Short mmCIF file of C-alpha atoms in Angstrom, two decimals:
data_model
loop_
_atom_site.label_atom_id
_atom_site.label_comp_id
_atom_site.label_asym_id
_atom_site.label_seq_id
_atom_site.Cartn_x
_atom_site.Cartn_y
_atom_site.Cartn_z
CA MET S 9 -58.84 36.05 -15.12
CA THR S 10 -60.74 38.46 -17.85
CA MET S 11 -58.35 40.18 -20.10
CA PHE S 12 -59.16 43.37 -19.13
CA PHE S 13 -57.98 42.44 -15.64
CA PHE S 14 -54.95 40.95 -16.46
CA ILE S 15 -53.79 44.38 -18.41
CA TYR S 16 -54.76 45.65 -15.48
CA LYS S 17 -52.38 43.84 -12.80
CA PHE S 18 -49.73 43.96 -14.96
CA SER S 19 -49.28 47.28 -16.36
CA THR S 20 -47.98 49.31 -13.79
CA CYS S 21 -45.02 47.14 -13.86
CA LEU S 22 -44.47 45.81 -17.39
CA PRO S 23 -41.84 48.30 -19.81
CA TYR S 24 -43.65 50.12 -21.94
CA TYR S 25 -42.69 48.66 -25.71
CA LEU S 26 -43.92 45.68 -24.05
CA LEU S 27 -47.59 47.06 -22.71
CA MET S 28 -47.95 48.88 -26.23
CA GLN S 29 -47.55 45.06 -28.08
CA LEU S 30 -50.34 43.43 -25.30
CA LEU S 31 -52.57 45.72 -25.91
CA LYS S 32 -52.14 45.70 -29.62
CA ASP S 33 -52.99 41.91 -29.42
CA VAL S 34 -56.09 42.59 -27.72
CA LYS S 35 -59.38 43.00 -29.70
CA ILE S 36 -62.58 43.88 -28.40
CA THR S 37 -64.58 41.85 -30.81
CA SER S 38 -67.93 43.09 -29.20
CA SER S 39 -69.79 46.29 -27.77
CA LEU S 40 -69.92 43.79 -24.71
CA GLY S 41 -66.08 44.16 -24.34
CA VAL S 42 -65.27 41.06 -24.81
CA ALA S 43 -61.55 40.22 -25.95
CA THR S 44 -60.06 38.05 -28.11
CA MET S 45 -56.05 37.45 -26.98
CA TYR S 46 -53.76 36.41 -28.81
CA ILE S 47 -51.03 34.08 -28.03
CA ASP S 48 -48.09 32.25 -28.71
CA GLY S 49 -48.13 28.93 -29.51
CA VAL S 50 -46.41 25.14 -29.11
CA PHE S 51 -47.74 21.48 -30.42
CA SER S 52 -45.76 18.99 -30.32
CA GLY S 53 -45.39 15.48 -32.24
CA GLY S 54 -47.72 12.09 -31.33
CA GLY S 55 -48.02 11.25 -34.97
CA ILE S 56 -52.25 9.94 -34.85
CA LYS S 57 -52.57 11.15 -31.51
CA GLY S 58 -52.49 14.83 -33.14
CA PHE S 59 -56.33 14.26 -32.56
CA ALA S 60 -56.28 15.14 -28.91
CA LEU S 61 -53.94 18.84 -29.91
CA ILE S 62 -57.46 19.47 -32.11
CA GLY S 63 -59.73 19.13 -28.65
CA ALA S 64 -57.45 21.16 -26.91
CA CYS S 65 -57.08 23.90 -29.37
CA ASP S 66 -60.80 24.09 -29.74
CA GLU S 67 -61.50 24.80 -26.70
CA ILE S 68 -58.47 27.55 -26.48
CA GLU S 69 -60.74 28.89 -29.26
CA GLU S 70 -64.21 29.35 -27.07
CA LYS S 71 -62.15 30.62 -24.71
CA GLY S 72 -61.08 33.80 -26.82
CA MET S 73 -57.65 33.29 -27.83
CA ARG S 74 -56.72 33.16 -31.05
CA PHE S 75 -52.70 32.48 -32.02
CA ALA S 76 -50.41 35.43 -33.89
CA ARG S 77 -47.55 32.65 -33.60
CA LEU S 78 -47.65 29.40 -34.13
CA ALA S 79 -44.40 26.18 -34.19
CA GLY S 80 -44.75 22.16 -34.02
CA THR S 81 -43.17 18.86 -34.48
CA SER S 82 -44.48 16.34 -36.74
CA ALA S 83 -48.29 15.79 -35.53
CA GLY S 84 -47.78 19.06 -34.10
CA SER S 85 -46.93 20.60 -37.10
CA ILE S 86 -50.11 19.54 -38.90
CA VAL S 87 -51.92 21.10 -36.93
CA ALA S 88 -50.51 24.13 -36.41
CA ALA S 89 -50.12 24.28 -40.59
CA LEU S 90 -53.70 24.29 -40.59
CA ILE S 91 -54.60 26.80 -37.23
CA ALA S 92 -52.06 29.13 -39.36
CA ALA S 93 -54.33 28.75 -42.24
CA GLY S 94 -57.39 30.04 -41.02
CA TYR S 95 -58.76 26.61 -40.18
CA THR S 96 -60.37 26.79 -37.23
CA SER S 97 -60.41 23.54 -34.72
CA LYS S 98 -63.61 22.06 -35.83
CA GLU S 99 -62.90 22.18 -39.28
CA ILE S 100 -59.23 21.06 -38.56
CA PHE S 101 -61.24 18.09 -36.71
CA GLN S 102 -63.66 17.52 -39.32
CA LEU S 103 -60.96 17.74 -42.48
CA VAL S 104 -58.79 14.51 -40.82
CA ASP S 105 -61.83 11.94 -39.64
CA GLU S 106 -62.92 12.86 -43.32
CA LEU S 107 -59.83 11.77 -44.38
CA ASP S 108 -59.40 8.25 -45.12
CA LEU S 109 -56.03 7.24 -42.70
CA SER S 110 -54.97 4.21 -44.27
CA LYS S 111 -54.59 6.61 -47.72
CA LEU S 112 -51.84 7.74 -46.25
CA LEU S 113 -49.96 5.19 -45.44
CA ASP S 114 -48.44 4.64 -49.72
CA ALA S 115 -46.27 1.79 -49.77
CA ARG S 116 -44.37 1.17 -53.40
CA LYS S 117 -45.58 -0.71 -55.42
CA THR S 118 -43.73 -3.92 -55.71
CA LEU S 119 -44.90 -7.74 -57.33
CA ILE S 120 -43.32 -8.87 -54.02
CA PRO S 121 -45.77 -9.91 -51.49
CA PHE S 122 -45.27 -6.45 -48.95
CA PRO S 123 -44.81 -8.83 -45.53
CA PHE S 124 -41.51 -9.05 -47.33
CA ALA S 125 -40.96 -6.13 -49.25
CA LYS S 126 -41.51 -4.05 -46.42
CA TRP S 127 -38.02 -5.00 -45.13
CA LEU S 128 -36.53 -4.18 -48.67
CA PHE S 129 -37.91 -0.99 -48.47
CA VAL S 130 -37.05 -0.36 -45.41
CA TYR S 131 -33.19 -1.16 -46.41
CA TRP S 132 -33.52 0.90 -49.75
CA ARG S 133 -35.65 3.08 -49.37
CA LEU S 134 -35.47 3.98 -45.55
CA GLY S 135 -39.08 3.90 -44.97
CA LEU S 136 -42.65 1.85 -45.38
CA TYR S 137 -43.95 4.08 -46.92
CA LYS S 138 -43.60 7.36 -49.29
CA GLY S 139 -45.26 10.04 -47.52
CA ASN S 140 -46.44 11.41 -51.08
CA GLU S 141 -49.90 11.14 -49.99
CA LEU S 142 -50.00 13.58 -46.81
CA GLU S 143 -47.87 15.78 -48.99
CA LYS S 144 -50.29 16.13 -51.14
CA TRP S 145 -53.36 16.28 -48.54
CA LEU S 146 -51.67 19.59 -46.77
CA CYS S 147 -51.18 20.78 -50.23
CA GLU S 148 -54.95 20.42 -51.14
CA LYS S 149 -56.25 22.07 -48.09
CA LEU S 150 -53.41 25.00 -47.79
CA GLU S 151 -54.34 25.76 -51.01
CA ALA S 152 -58.06 26.11 -50.39
CA LYS S 153 -56.57 28.60 -48.04
CA GLY S 154 -54.43 30.36 -50.45
CA LEU S 155 -50.86 29.22 -48.69
CA LYS S 156 -48.00 27.78 -50.90
CA THR S 157 -45.58 29.05 -49.27
CA PHE S 158 -43.75 30.61 -46.59
CA ALA S 159 -43.88 33.72 -48.21
CA ASP S 160 -47.83 33.67 -48.29
CA LEU S 161 -47.29 33.65 -44.63
CA PRO S 162 -46.53 36.85 -42.31
CA PRO S 163 -43.27 36.46 -41.14
CA GLN S 164 -42.36 34.11 -37.79
CA ALA S 165 -46.24 32.94 -38.09
CA LEU S 166 -45.00 29.55 -38.51
CA ARG S 167 -42.07 27.04 -37.63
CA VAL S 168 -41.63 23.70 -37.76
CA ILE S 169 -39.04 21.46 -36.47
CA ALA S 170 -36.74 19.06 -38.57
CA SER S 171 -34.00 16.33 -38.19
CA ASP S 172 -30.82 16.53 -40.63
CA LEU S 173 -29.07 12.86 -39.89
CA SER S 174 -26.78 14.02 -42.80
CA ASN S 175 -25.61 17.17 -40.70
CA GLY S 176 -26.36 15.32 -37.33
CA GLN S 177 -28.46 18.42 -36.83
CA MET S 178 -32.04 20.03 -35.68
CA ILE S 179 -33.58 22.51 -38.36
CA VAL S 180 -36.17 24.80 -37.70
CA LEU S 181 -37.81 25.61 -41.07
CA PRO S 182 -37.73 28.13 -42.76
CA ASP S 183 -35.82 29.87 -41.06
CA ASP S 184 -32.75 27.59 -41.72
CA LEU S 185 -33.01 26.90 -45.09
CA GLN S 186 -30.28 29.42 -46.07
CA LYS S 187 -28.30 27.15 -44.94
CA TYR S 188 -29.48 24.79 -47.58
CA GLY S 189 -29.07 27.48 -50.53
CA ILE S 190 -33.39 27.67 -50.28
CA ALA S 191 -34.97 31.56 -50.15
CA PRO S 192 -37.15 30.77 -46.96
CA GLY S 193 -40.11 32.35 -48.62
CA SER S 194 -39.63 30.53 -51.55
CA PHE S 195 -40.32 26.59 -49.67
CA SER S 196 -44.06 24.80 -50.39
CA ILE S 197 -45.64 24.85 -46.65
CA ALA S 198 -46.46 21.21 -47.42
CA LYS S 199 -43.35 20.07 -48.13
CA ALA S 200 -41.64 20.97 -44.80
CA ILE S 201 -44.70 19.80 -42.70
CA ARG S 202 -43.88 16.67 -44.87
CA ILE S 203 -40.01 16.21 -43.30
CA SER S 204 -41.37 17.40 -39.91
CA CYS S 205 -43.58 14.36 -40.19
CA SER S 206 -40.72 11.96 -41.70
CA ILE S 207 -41.35 8.99 -39.02
CA PRO S 208 -37.81 7.25 -39.07
CA TYR S 209 -38.51 3.63 -40.70
CA PHE S 210 -41.53 4.35 -41.13
CA PHE S 211 -42.08 7.20 -43.40
CA GLU S 212 -39.24 7.53 -46.14
CA PRO S 213 -36.99 10.66 -45.00
CA VAL S 214 -37.00 13.60 -47.56
CA LYS S 215 -33.23 13.94 -49.49
CA MET S 216 -32.17 17.93 -49.95
CA ARG S 217 -29.33 19.22 -52.14
CA SER S 218 -26.89 21.53 -50.73
CA MET S 219 -23.31 22.80 -51.36
CA ASP S 220 -21.83 19.70 -49.93
CA GLY S 221 -23.92 17.04 -51.22
CA MET S 222 -27.28 15.42 -50.88
CA ASN S 223 -28.40 15.82 -46.71
CA VAL S 224 -31.29 13.07 -45.74
CA LEU S 225 -33.90 14.97 -43.20
CA VAL S 226 -36.53 13.56 -41.28
CA ASP S 227 -39.03 13.83 -38.01
CA GLY S 228 -38.33 16.56 -35.78
CA GLY S 229 -39.00 14.32 -33.21
CA VAL S 230 -35.85 12.69 -33.32
CA LEU S 231 -34.11 15.78 -31.44
CA SER S 232 -36.82 18.07 -30.27
CA ASN S 233 -40.46 16.91 -30.40
CA PHE S 234 -41.95 19.80 -28.33
CA PRO S 235 -40.13 23.56 -28.99
CA MET S 236 -40.94 25.52 -26.51
CA TRP S 237 -37.98 26.82 -27.02
CA LEU S 238 -38.91 29.04 -30.15
CA PHE S 239 -40.72 31.45 -28.03
CA ASP S 240 -40.66 30.91 -23.93
CA LYS S 241 -36.26 31.43 -23.64
CA GLU S 242 -34.69 31.68 -20.26
CA ASN S 243 -33.76 35.87 -19.72
CA VAL S 244 -35.97 36.94 -22.91
CA GLN S 245 -38.85 38.71 -22.10
CA LYS S 246 -42.22 37.33 -24.07
CA VAL S 247 -43.94 39.98 -26.47
CA ARG S 248 -47.11 38.06 -25.45
CA PRO S 249 -48.08 34.60 -23.45
CA VAL S 250 -46.97 31.04 -24.68
CA LEU S 251 -48.69 28.55 -24.16
CA GLY S 252 -47.91 25.03 -25.32
CA ILE S 253 -50.04 21.66 -26.08
CA LYS S 254 -48.54 18.00 -25.37
CA LEU S 255 -48.97 15.14 -25.56
CA ASN S 256 -47.76 13.00 -22.48
CA SER S 257 -48.29 13.57 -18.81
CA SER S 258 -46.21 16.01 -16.99
CA GLU S 259 -42.66 15.89 -17.48
CA TYR S 260 -42.17 14.27 -13.68
CA GLU S 261 -44.67 11.54 -14.89
CA HIS S 262 -43.31 9.42 -17.32
CA GLU S 263 -44.14 6.05 -17.63
CA LYS S 264 -41.23 3.64 -16.92
CA HIS S 265 -40.24 2.00 -19.68
CA LYS S 266 -40.28 -1.62 -20.79
CA ILE S 267 -37.16 -3.79 -22.11
CA LYS S 268 -37.43 -7.31 -22.65
CA ASN S 269 -36.28 -7.74 -26.40
CA ALA S 270 -34.44 -5.59 -28.64
CA VAL S 271 -38.01 -4.18 -30.32
CA GLN S 272 -38.84 -2.37 -26.93
CA LEU S 273 -34.45 -1.39 -26.80
CA PHE S 274 -35.20 0.13 -30.14
CA ALA S 275 -38.29 2.02 -29.09
CA ALA S 276 -37.44 3.03 -25.71
CA LEU S 277 -33.82 4.53 -27.32
CA PHE S 278 -36.14 6.54 -29.65
CA GLU S 279 -37.93 7.80 -26.96
CA THR S 280 -35.84 8.91 -24.62
CA MET S 281 -34.11 10.73 -27.49
CA LYS S 282 -37.08 12.49 -28.76
CA ASP S 283 -37.71 13.84 -25.17
CA ALA S 284 -34.30 14.46 -23.84
CA HIS S 285 -33.70 17.81 -25.27
CA ASP S 286 -37.00 19.03 -24.45
CA SER S 287 -36.91 17.47 -20.99
CA ARG S 288 -33.96 19.47 -20.18
CA TYR S 289 -35.02 22.92 -21.60
CA ILE S 290 -38.79 22.47 -19.60
CA SER S 291 -38.13 23.94 -15.77
CA LYS S 292 -41.03 24.35 -13.62
CA LYS S 293 -41.19 28.13 -14.48
CA HIS S 294 -42.09 26.72 -18.28
CA VAL S 295 -44.48 23.63 -17.01
CA LYS S 296 -47.32 26.37 -15.85
CA ASN S 297 -47.23 27.65 -19.11
CA ILE S 298 -48.10 23.38 -20.93
CA ILE S 299 -51.14 21.63 -21.21
CA PHE S 300 -50.07 18.06 -20.33
CA ILE S 301 -52.50 15.32 -22.00
CA PRO S 302 -51.62 11.94 -21.44
CA THR S 303 -52.49 9.57 -24.10
CA GLU S 304 -50.45 6.73 -22.96
CA GLY S 305 -52.38 3.38 -25.22
CA VAL S 306 -52.45 4.63 -28.51
CA LEU S 307 -49.66 4.24 -30.74
CA SER S 308 -48.30 6.87 -33.02
CA THR S 309 -48.60 5.10 -36.25
CA GLU S 310 -51.95 3.58 -35.17
CA PHE S 311 -53.84 4.54 -38.57
CA SER S 312 -57.00 2.15 -38.28
CA LEU S 313 -58.69 4.73 -35.43
CA THR S 314 -62.38 4.18 -35.51
CA GLU S 315 -64.71 6.99 -35.11
CA GLU S 316 -65.28 6.52 -31.32
CA LYS S 317 -60.94 6.92 -30.62
CA LYS S 318 -60.71 10.21 -32.57
CA ARG S 319 -63.09 11.67 -30.80
CA GLU S 320 -62.01 10.05 -27.33
CA LEU S 321 -58.68 11.57 -28.26
CA PHE S 322 -60.63 15.34 -29.21
CA ASN S 323 -62.23 15.21 -25.99
CA LEU S 324 -59.59 14.22 -24.05
CA GLY S 325 -57.54 17.07 -25.15
CA LYS S 326 -60.01 19.60 -24.92
CA GLU S 327 -61.23 18.54 -21.22
CA LYS S 328 -57.79 18.41 -20.08
CA ALA S 329 -57.45 22.31 -22.05
CA LYS S 330 -60.67 22.97 -19.66
CA HIS S 331 -59.18 22.12 -16.53
CA PHE S 332 -55.47 23.77 -17.08
CA LEU S 333 -57.57 27.73 -18.48
CA LYS S 334 -59.25 27.71 -15.16
CA THR S 335 -55.98 28.76 -13.66
CA TRP S 336 -53.93 29.92 -16.32
CA GLY S 337 -52.06 32.91 -15.58
CA TYR S 338 -50.56 33.81 -18.60
#
């Protein structure tokens, strides 16, 4: 379906203000009448499997679509932030591909052998790795595009999900920073992404002070791994198409957890908790706007991916997006 047919098809039934918004989101990019369509994008978490998100975004870009607003959790927040900064998907793949992923595993220095020390880190520091190297890398890449704080972006252009364990609630950054006495526009984008990526026990949580004391913030995936609800709400007319990219199979094809020991029990508990909120929200109505990318067989924390595996994930995301966009009716 071409963009102009889409506008023609819905122009007779859309409210006037929505039609004007839609027309504003379409830009003619050549004398041949090729249009760029602006959409809102939501990216799920998935750790290192985020290479598949990049591949899907690459196909979306090739179809002439650009993102006006973005939201994401964990790995999805990294991709969303880099796109919001102005990087293309191919540039993002190159940035991440050139990065020595093992450098992100910044364990604290100790005289105790790491196999023993790591359990002390988990107990006292609440995580195996500091997470500072990830934030440093993000700062560098965002500042290269002129971004430091959320004030450097248009309002609502980027929102990421985190989990406040101290208060037992999900938070949206930068929107909810006022609860902590922080002006949303003054907050570091890289710090927000770092919080959203703080996988419990893997990366140390971020501690944020507020009027009522210290708060422990971790990976947004604990409470909402796929924040489609930010843009696609029941009984609320969307101002532009919303497209989600989710790193697993369809909600109706969830792989059954195998639970035979305490470790598998914890993993199943975390996965269930992570997907429960979003699974309840996503209905058949929303599924038609979601690209599902099955990435079974790859661990979220598999930071030793080979070049071949990175490219395989990228191509998988690209292929799934290509297949989906053939029939997507916005």
